[in-house]
Amino acid sequence: MGDSAPAPTSSAAQDGADSALANGGEMVELQPQSPFDAATYEAFNEPWALAFEPGSGTIFITEKPGTMKFFNPANGQLGTVSGMPTVAYEGQGGLGALAFAPDYEQNNTIYLSWAKQDGEDTRAAVGRGTLVCGAADSCRVEGLTQIWQQSQAMPRPGHYSHRMAFSPDGQYLFVSSGDRQAQDPAQDLTNNLGTVVRLNLDGTPAAGNPFADRGSPTDEIWTYGQRNVLGLEFDSSGNLWALEHGPAGGDELNLVRRGSNYGWPTRSNGENYNGSNIPDHSPDDGFAKPAIGWTPVIAPGGMAFYQGSMFSDWQGQLLIANLRTQSISRVTVDASANSADEAARYEMPHRMRDIAVAPDGAIWVIEDGEEGRLLRLTPKE
């Protein structure tokens, strides 16, 4: 972990996880029809995102008030991470996503996103630094430097999005930038709100972006017309998918294609919270269409494509942690047809904030809220 002991092998990580389950993991009762056995280990203060450190399998978890912790499944060790940015903790704002650089095992570079104060307003930001772990129960991020931010600070503390995904070749960083509850900026290419941006690893605009000739910040934009993307992941074939909160109805899963406009707020399969109509997507409206939508909403948190041996029939399927429905959705996707299907939905005890797949194939989730638990899901025996 960081600059500490050598990383365990996948089989060692499996043995360690089983040991932790026998020594501290408490079983959680799920619905009788659930495919999971569930065990919980620790509770966190408004956890927002989790990610596995490459090599070690240690789980790092951000907490929205501005703190980060880690949990080592191999020995049950819980620790803290210092060196966090100062965050604007209000509404949906705070510390957001974390991502390990594609070459993390060579340089220990870690990326963080957060909401930052800007006068009386706020904006989303991304930074990177070096993760150093000098003790069993503590790590620190050294040299954290902001490399990107939303081009406009806004007054309302919501729709930051700020999820991150690295391209499969490790060359580019994609970041979702929410519309900040302002709607109209998502159709205005003079700002980067309501978009997915494509950056070099240092945060500068990547060459070959579709609007590169229009200057900053338009030269960052990969796609636009998006509301609040809280899931951003590549599948095993190299396709990028975005999971988006709709208004009153109309949550969407979209295939992210260069230069595409997804229609918000001109089109949505939901309606405004005041009950006023938003025209639905139609075949001739000129906008990219969702692969699947949800009305009523599921209010998704994070998502992860499954790759592993424990749930062998689920290879390549998308797992979504749902807030509103307190569930996990399992979704099959077909990029060639721009289509998806919700194959199953599994009830969980509480709101689900994020989800990740461990090296051993187990599924780990974090619950939302002030005492959000970390759960390990394995096939029901």
Tab-separated table of N, CA and C in Angstrom, residues 190-291:
chain	number	residue	atom	x	y	z
A	190	THR	N	-19.981	27.570	-24.443
A	190	THR	CA	-18.978	28.515	-23.972
A	190	THR	C	-18.556	28.225	-22.531
A	191	ASN	N	-19.168	27.216	-21.893
A	191	ASN	CA	-18.773	26.794	-20.551
A	191	ASN	C	-18.661	25.273	-20.551
A	192	ASN	N	-18.151	24.708	-19.460
A	192	ASN	CA	-18.015	23.241	-19.403
A	192	ASN	C	-18.967	22.602	-18.400
A	193	LEU	N	-20.087	23.268	-18.107
A	193	LEU	CA	-21.108	22.683	-17.237
A	193	LEU	C	-22.036	21.794	-18.065
A	194	GLY	N	-22.520	20.698	-17.439
A	194	GLY	CA	-23.399	19.780	-18.148
A	194	GLY	C	-22.680	19.004	-19.232
A	195	THR	N	-21.423	18.618	-18.953
A	195	THR	CA	-20.594	17.968	-19.965
A	195	THR	C	-19.841	16.778	-19.377
A	196	VAL	N	-19.204	16.030	-20.262
A	196	VAL	CA	-18.083	15.159	-19.914
A	196	VAL	C	-16.875	15.733	-20.635
A	197	VAL	N	-15.809	16.018	-19.883
A	197	VAL	CA	-14.605	16.581	-20.492
A	197	VAL	C	-13.542	15.486	-20.646
A	198	ARG	N	-12.684	15.675	-21.615
A	198	ARG	CA	-11.584	14.740	-21.891
A	198	ARG	C	-10.276	15.509	-21.777
A	199	LEU	N	-9.438	15.059	-20.836
A	199	LEU	CA	-8.233	15.793	-20.481
A	199	LEU	C	-7.000	14.914	-20.615
A	200	ASN	N	-5.849	15.536	-20.764
A	200	ASN	CA	-4.599	14.833	-20.543
A	200	ASN	C	-4.468	14.563	-19.048
A	201	LEU	N	-3.524	13.728	-18.665
A	201	LEU	CA	-3.404	13.358	-17.259
A	201	LEU	C	-2.988	14.521	-16.371
A	202	ASP	N	-2.489	15.604	-16.971
A	202	ASP	CA	-2.133	16.794	-16.192
A	202	ASP	C	-3.263	17.806	-16.125
A	203	GLY	N	-4.438	17.455	-16.674
A	203	GLY	CA	-5.597	18.323	-16.607
A	203	GLY	C	-5.766	19.265	-17.774
A	204	THR	N	-4.831	19.305	-18.703
A	204	THR	CA	-4.968	20.158	-19.876
A	204	THR	C	-5.895	19.500	-20.901
A	205	PRO	N	-6.519	20.289	-21.788
A	205	PRO	CA	-7.413	19.706	-22.800
A	205	PRO	C	-6.666	18.733	-23.701
A	206	ALA	N	-7.275	17.592	-23.972
A	206	ALA	CA	-6.643	16.582	-24.819
A	206	ALA	C	-6.776	16.952	-26.292
A	207	ALA	N	-5.763	16.651	-27.057
A	207	ALA	CA	-5.821	16.861	-28.503
A	207	ALA	C	-6.901	15.974	-29.110
A	208	GLY	N	-7.572	16.487	-30.138
A	208	GLY	CA	-8.587	15.699	-30.832
A	208	GLY	C	-9.976	15.820	-30.254
A	209	ASN	N	-10.166	16.664	-29.247
A	209	ASN	CA	-11.523	16.893	-28.742
A	209	ASN	C	-12.367	17.562	-29.824
A	210	PRO	N	-13.687	17.315	-29.836
A	210	PRO	CA	-14.504	17.708	-30.988
A	210	PRO	C	-14.643	19.208	-31.200
A	211	PHE	N	-14.450	20.008	-30.163
A	211	PHE	CA	-14.629	21.455	-30.303
A	211	PHE	C	-13.316	22.194	-29.985
A	212	ALA	N	-12.205	21.545	-30.299
A	212	ALA	CA	-10.890	22.054	-29.909
A	212	ALA	C	-10.581	23.417	-30.512
A	213	ASP	N	-11.193	23.745	-31.655
A	213	ASP	CA	-10.863	24.998	-32.333
A	213	ASP	C	-11.588	26.196	-31.738
A	214	ARG	N	-12.410	25.988	-30.704
A	214	ARG	CA	-13.202	27.096	-30.162
A	214	ARG	C	-12.575	27.725	-28.923
A	215	GLY	N	-11.406	27.279	-28.534
A	215	GLY	CA	-10.750	27.894	-27.392
A	215	GLY	C	-11.259	27.369	-26.071
A	216	SER	N	-10.673	27.872	-24.985
A	216	SER	CA	-10.986	27.402	-23.628
A	216	SER	C	-12.294	28.019	-23.128
A	217	PRO	N	-13.140	27.274	-22.394
A	217	PRO	CA	-12.971	25.882	-21.977
A	217	PRO	C	-13.614	24.875	-22.939
A	218	THR	N	-14.108	25.360	-24.085
A	218	THR	CA	-14.816	24.485	-25.013
A	218	THR	C	-13.908	23.377	-25.539
A	219	ASP	N	-12.603	23.644	-25.571
A	219	ASP	CA	-11.669	22.647	-26.085
A	219	ASP	C	-11.511	21.444	-25.157
A	220	GLU	N	-12.098	21.498	-23.942
A	220	GLU	CA	-12.088	20.348	-23.036
A	220	GLU	C	-13.226	19.378	-23.315
A	221	ILE	N	-14.301	19.852	-23.937
A	221	ILE	CA	-15.578	19.140	-23.954
A	221	ILE	C	-15.525	17.950	-24.912
A	222	TRP	N	-15.964	16.809	-24.407
A	222	TRP	CA	-16.114	15.586	-25.201
A	222	TRP	C	-17.575	15.378	-25.579
A	223	THR	N	-18.487	15.539	-24.623
A	223	THR	CA	-19.933	15.457	-24.849
A	223	THR	C	-20.611	16.518	-23.991
A	224	TYR	N	-21.880	16.832	-24.325
A	224	TYR	CA	-22.590	17.860	-23.564
A	224	TYR	C	-24.090	17.555	-23.544
A	225	GLY	N	-24.870	18.468	-22.956
A	225	GLY	CA	-26.306	18.226	-22.807
A	225	GLY	C	-26.609	17.208	-21.726
A	226	GLN	N	-25.805	17.212	-20.666
A	226	GLN	CA	-25.951	16.243	-19.582
A	226	GLN	C	-26.270	16.970	-18.276
A	227	ARG	N	-27.019	16.307	-17.407
A	227	ARG	CA	-27.551	16.964	-16.214
A	227	ARG	C	-26.659	16.752	-14.994
A	228	ASN	N	-26.590	15.519	-14.516
A	228	ASN	CA	-25.825	15.224	-13.301
A	228	ASN	C	-25.341	13.785	-13.384
A	229	VAL	N	-24.155	13.592	-13.940
A	229	VAL	CA	-23.603	12.258	-14.182
A	229	VAL	C	-22.868	11.792	-12.931
A	230	LEU	N	-23.393	10.751	-12.276
A	230	LEU	CA	-22.782	10.220	-11.057
A	230	LEU	C	-22.191	8.830	-11.249
A	231	GLY	N	-22.204	8.329	-12.461
A	231	GLY	CA	-21.506	7.096	-12.806
A	231	GLY	C	-20.790	7.303	-14.127
A	232	LEU	N	-19.496	6.960	-14.182
A	232	LEU	CA	-18.708	7.146	-15.398
A	232	LEU	C	-17.684	6.014	-15.445
A	233	GLU	N	-17.895	5.047	-16.365
A	233	GLU	CA	-17.058	3.844	-16.381
A	233	GLU	C	-16.886	3.328	-17.803
A	234	PHE	N	-15.704	2.780	-18.065
A	234	PHE	CA	-15.451	2.072	-19.317
A	234	PHE	C	-15.807	0.601	-19.155
A	235	ASP	N	-16.395	0.010	-20.205
A	235	ASP	CA	-16.611	-1.432	-20.200
A	235	ASP	C	-15.361	-2.137	-20.733
A	236	SER	N	-15.388	-3.450	-20.757
A	236	SER	CA	-14.200	-4.217	-21.143
A	236	SER	C	-13.859	-4.078	-22.617
A	237	SER	N	-14.783	-3.556	-23.416
A	237	SER	CA	-14.517	-3.330	-24.839
A	237	SER	C	-14.043	-1.914	-25.127
A	238	GLY	N	-13.892	-1.099	-24.097
A	238	GLY	CA	-13.388	0.258	-24.277
A	238	GLY	C	-14.447	1.305	-24.522
A	239	ASN	N	-15.720	0.974	-24.294
A	239	ASN	CA	-16.799	1.943	-24.447
A	239	ASN	C	-17.030	2.662	-23.121
A	240	LEU	N	-17.224	3.977	-23.186
A	240	LEU	CA	-17.473	4.771	-21.991
A	240	LEU	C	-18.978	4.957	-21.809
A	241	TRP	N	-19.434	4.733	-20.570
A	241	TRP	CA	-20.854	4.857	-20.224
A	241	TRP	C	-21.016	5.870	-19.108
A	242	ALA	N	-22.128	6.626	-19.169
A	242	ALA	CA	-22.422	7.649	-18.166
A	242	ALA	C	-23.810	7.409	-17.591
A	243	LEU	N	-23.898	7.459	-16.282
A	243	LEU	CA	-25.147	7.230	-15.557
A	243	LEU	C	-25.617	8.558	-14.984
A	244	GLU	N	-26.812	8.974	-15.381
A	244	GLU	CA	-27.234	10.355	-15.166
A	244	GLU	C	-28.543	10.437	-14.390
A	245	HIS	N	-28.562	11.325	-13.402
A	245	HIS	CA	-29.795	11.636	-12.689
A	245	HIS	C	-30.693	12.485	-13.568
A	246	GLY	N	-31.946	12.049	-13.745
A	246	GLY	CA	-32.938	12.875	-14.402
A	246	GLY	C	-33.622	13.782	-13.397
A	247	PRO	N	-34.591	14.577	-13.839
A	247	PRO	CA	-35.372	15.399	-12.906
A	247	PRO	C	-36.420	14.530	-12.209
A	248	ALA	N	-37.694	14.830	-12.331
A	248	ALA	CA	-38.741	13.964	-11.787
A	248	ALA	C	-39.013	12.868	-12.817
A	249	GLY	N	-38.229	11.810	-12.747
A	249	GLY	CA	-38.232	10.775	-13.772
A	249	GLY	C	-37.084	10.991	-14.736
A	250	GLY	N	-36.821	9.979	-15.561
A	250	GLY	CA	-35.860	10.145	-16.631
A	250	GLY	C	-34.412	9.940	-16.259
A	251	ASP	N	-34.101	9.144	-15.218
A	251	ASP	CA	-32.711	8.734	-15.031
A	251	ASP	C	-32.250	8.006	-16.296
A	252	GLU	N	-30.963	8.170	-16.670
A	252	GLU	CA	-30.488	7.646	-17.945
A	252	GLU	C	-29.143	6.949	-17.817
A	253	LEU	N	-28.957	5.921	-18.631
A	253	LEU	CA	-27.638	5.359	-18.912
A	253	LEU	C	-27.334	5.676	-20.368
A	254	ASN	N	-26.207	6.372	-20.599
A	254	ASN	CA	-25.853	6.814	-21.937
A	254	ASN	C	-24.503	6.269	-22.365
A	255	LEU	N	-24.412	5.888	-23.625
A	255	LEU	CA	-23.135	5.563	-24.248
A	255	LEU	C	-22.475	6.880	-24.644
A	256	VAL	N	-21.285	7.132	-24.120
A	256	VAL	CA	-20.621	8.422	-24.308
A	256	VAL	C	-19.852	8.401	-25.629
A	257	ARG	N	-20.351	9.158	-26.598
A	257	ARG	CA	-19.756	9.183	-27.929
A	257	ARG	C	-19.272	10.586	-28.260
A	258	ARG	N	-18.107	10.682	-28.827
A	258	ARG	CA	-17.442	11.952	-29.124
A	258	ARG	C	-18.386	12.960	-29.783
A	259	GLY	N	-18.480	14.150	-29.193
A	259	GLY	CA	-19.242	15.253	-29.768
A	259	GLY	C	-20.742	15.166	-29.599
A	260	SER	N	-21.255	14.141	-28.927
A	260	SER	CA	-22.704	13.956	-28.826
A	260	SER	C	-23.332	14.942	-27.850
A	261	ASN	N	-24.581	15.289	-28.170
A	261	ASN	CA	-25.415	16.164	-27.332
A	261	ASN	C	-26.573	15.318	-26.819
A	262	TYR	N	-26.693	15.181	-25.495
A	262	TYR	CA	-27.683	14.275	-24.900
A	262	TYR	C	-28.998	14.966	-24.557
A	263	GLY	N	-29.120	16.249	-24.899
A	263	GLY	CA	-30.433	16.868	-24.931
A	263	GLY	C	-30.855	17.705	-23.746
A	264	TRP	N	-30.226	17.506	-22.589
A	264	TRP	CA	-30.672	18.253	-21.412
A	264	TRP	C	-30.341	19.755	-21.566
A	265	PRO	N	-31.286	20.667	-21.195
A	265	PRO	CA	-32.627	20.435	-20.656
A	265	PRO	C	-33.726	20.504	-21.716
A	266	THR	N	-33.332	20.460	-23.003
A	266	THR	CA	-34.318	20.550	-24.081
A	266	THR	C	-35.153	19.288	-24.172
A	267	ARG	N	-34.524	18.143	-23.917
A	267	ARG	CA	-35.204	16.854	-23.948
A	267	ARG	C	-34.896	16.073	-22.669
A	268	SER	N	-35.906	15.382	-22.170
A	268	SER	CA	-35.746	14.464	-21.041
A	268	SER	C	-36.979	13.596	-20.983
A	269	ASN	N	-36.811	12.350	-20.611
A	269	ASN	CA	-37.978	11.484	-20.424
A	269	ASN	C	-38.587	11.644	-19.037
A	270	GLY	N	-38.134	12.664	-18.306
A	270	GLY	CA	-38.782	13.064	-17.063
A	270	GLY	C	-39.484	14.405	-17.253
A	271	GLU	N	-39.896	14.997	-16.136
A	271	GLU	CA	-40.506	16.321	-16.177
A	271	GLU	C	-39.918	17.159	-15.051
A	272	ASN	N	-40.141	18.462	-15.091
A	272	ASN	CA	-39.622	19.334	-14.057
A	272	ASN	C	-40.272	19.030	-12.715
A	273	TYR	N	-39.577	19.380	-11.632
A	273	TYR	CA	-40.094	19.086	-10.295
A	273	TYR	C	-41.406	19.814	-10.015
A	274	ASN	N	-41.650	20.920	-10.711
A	274	ASN	CA	-42.923	21.626	-10.517
A	274	ASN	C	-44.059	21.043	-11.345
A	275	GLY	N	-43.779	19.946	-12.038
A	275	GLY	CA	-44.798	19.267	-12.828
A	275	GLY	C	-44.885	19.716	-14.269
A	276	SER	N	-44.150	20.767	-14.654
A	276	SER	CA	-44.193	21.223	-16.035
A	276	SER	C	-43.478	20.229	-16.950
A	277	ASN	N	-43.928	20.164	-18.164
A	277	ASN	CA	-43.456	19.151	-19.099
A	277	ASN	C	-42.107	19.511	-19.700
A	278	ILE	N	-41.276	18.492	-19.882
A	278	ILE	CA	-40.085	18.575	-20.721
A	278	ILE	C	-40.318	17.599	-21.869
A	279	PRO	N	-40.203	18.023	-23.111
A	279	PRO	CA	-40.451	17.093	-24.216
A	279	PRO	C	-39.576	15.846	-24.103
A	280	ASP	N	-40.193	14.686	-24.332
A	280	ASP	CA	-39.444	13.432	-24.324
A	280	ASP	C	-38.508	13.363	-25.526
A	281	HIS	N	-37.510	12.494	-25.420
A	281	HIS	CA	-36.677	12.193	-26.591
A	281	HIS	C	-37.563	11.642	-27.702
A	282	SER	N	-37.256	12.015	-28.927
A	282	SER	CA	-37.970	11.490	-30.086
A	282	SER	C	-36.952	11.131	-31.158
A	283	PRO	N	-37.304	10.233	-32.085
A	283	PRO	CA	-36.317	9.772	-33.077
A	283	PRO	C	-35.717	10.889	-33.915
A	284	ASP	N	-36.465	11.986	-34.124
A	284	ASP	CA	-36.010	13.025	-35.039
A	284	ASP	C	-35.529	14.285	-34.334
A	285	ASP	N	-35.237	14.210	-33.015
A	285	ASP	CA	-34.902	15.448	-32.307
A	285	ASP	C	-33.435	15.844	-32.427
A	286	GLY	N	-32.609	14.966	-33.006
A	286	GLY	CA	-31.222	15.306	-33.228
A	286	GLY	C	-30.294	15.077	-32.050
A	287	PHE	N	-30.835	14.574	-30.937
A	287	PHE	CA	-30.030	14.340	-29.753
A	287	PHE	C	-29.693	12.862	-29.592
A	288	ALA	N	-28.587	12.579	-28.905
A	288	ALA	CA	-28.256	11.196	-28.575
A	288	ALA	C	-29.287	10.653	-27.595
A	289	LYS	N	-29.669	9.389	-27.781
A	289	LYS	CA	-30.728	8.779	-26.979
A	289	LYS	C	-30.142	7.897	-25.889
A	290	PRO	N	-30.807	7.842	-24.739
A	290	PRO	CA	-30.323	6.953	-23.685
A	290	PRO	C	-30.442	5.492	-24.086
A	291	ALA	N	-29.491	4.693	-23.615
A	291	ALA	CA	-29.567	3.245	-23.832
A	291	ALA	C	-30.692	2.642	-23.017
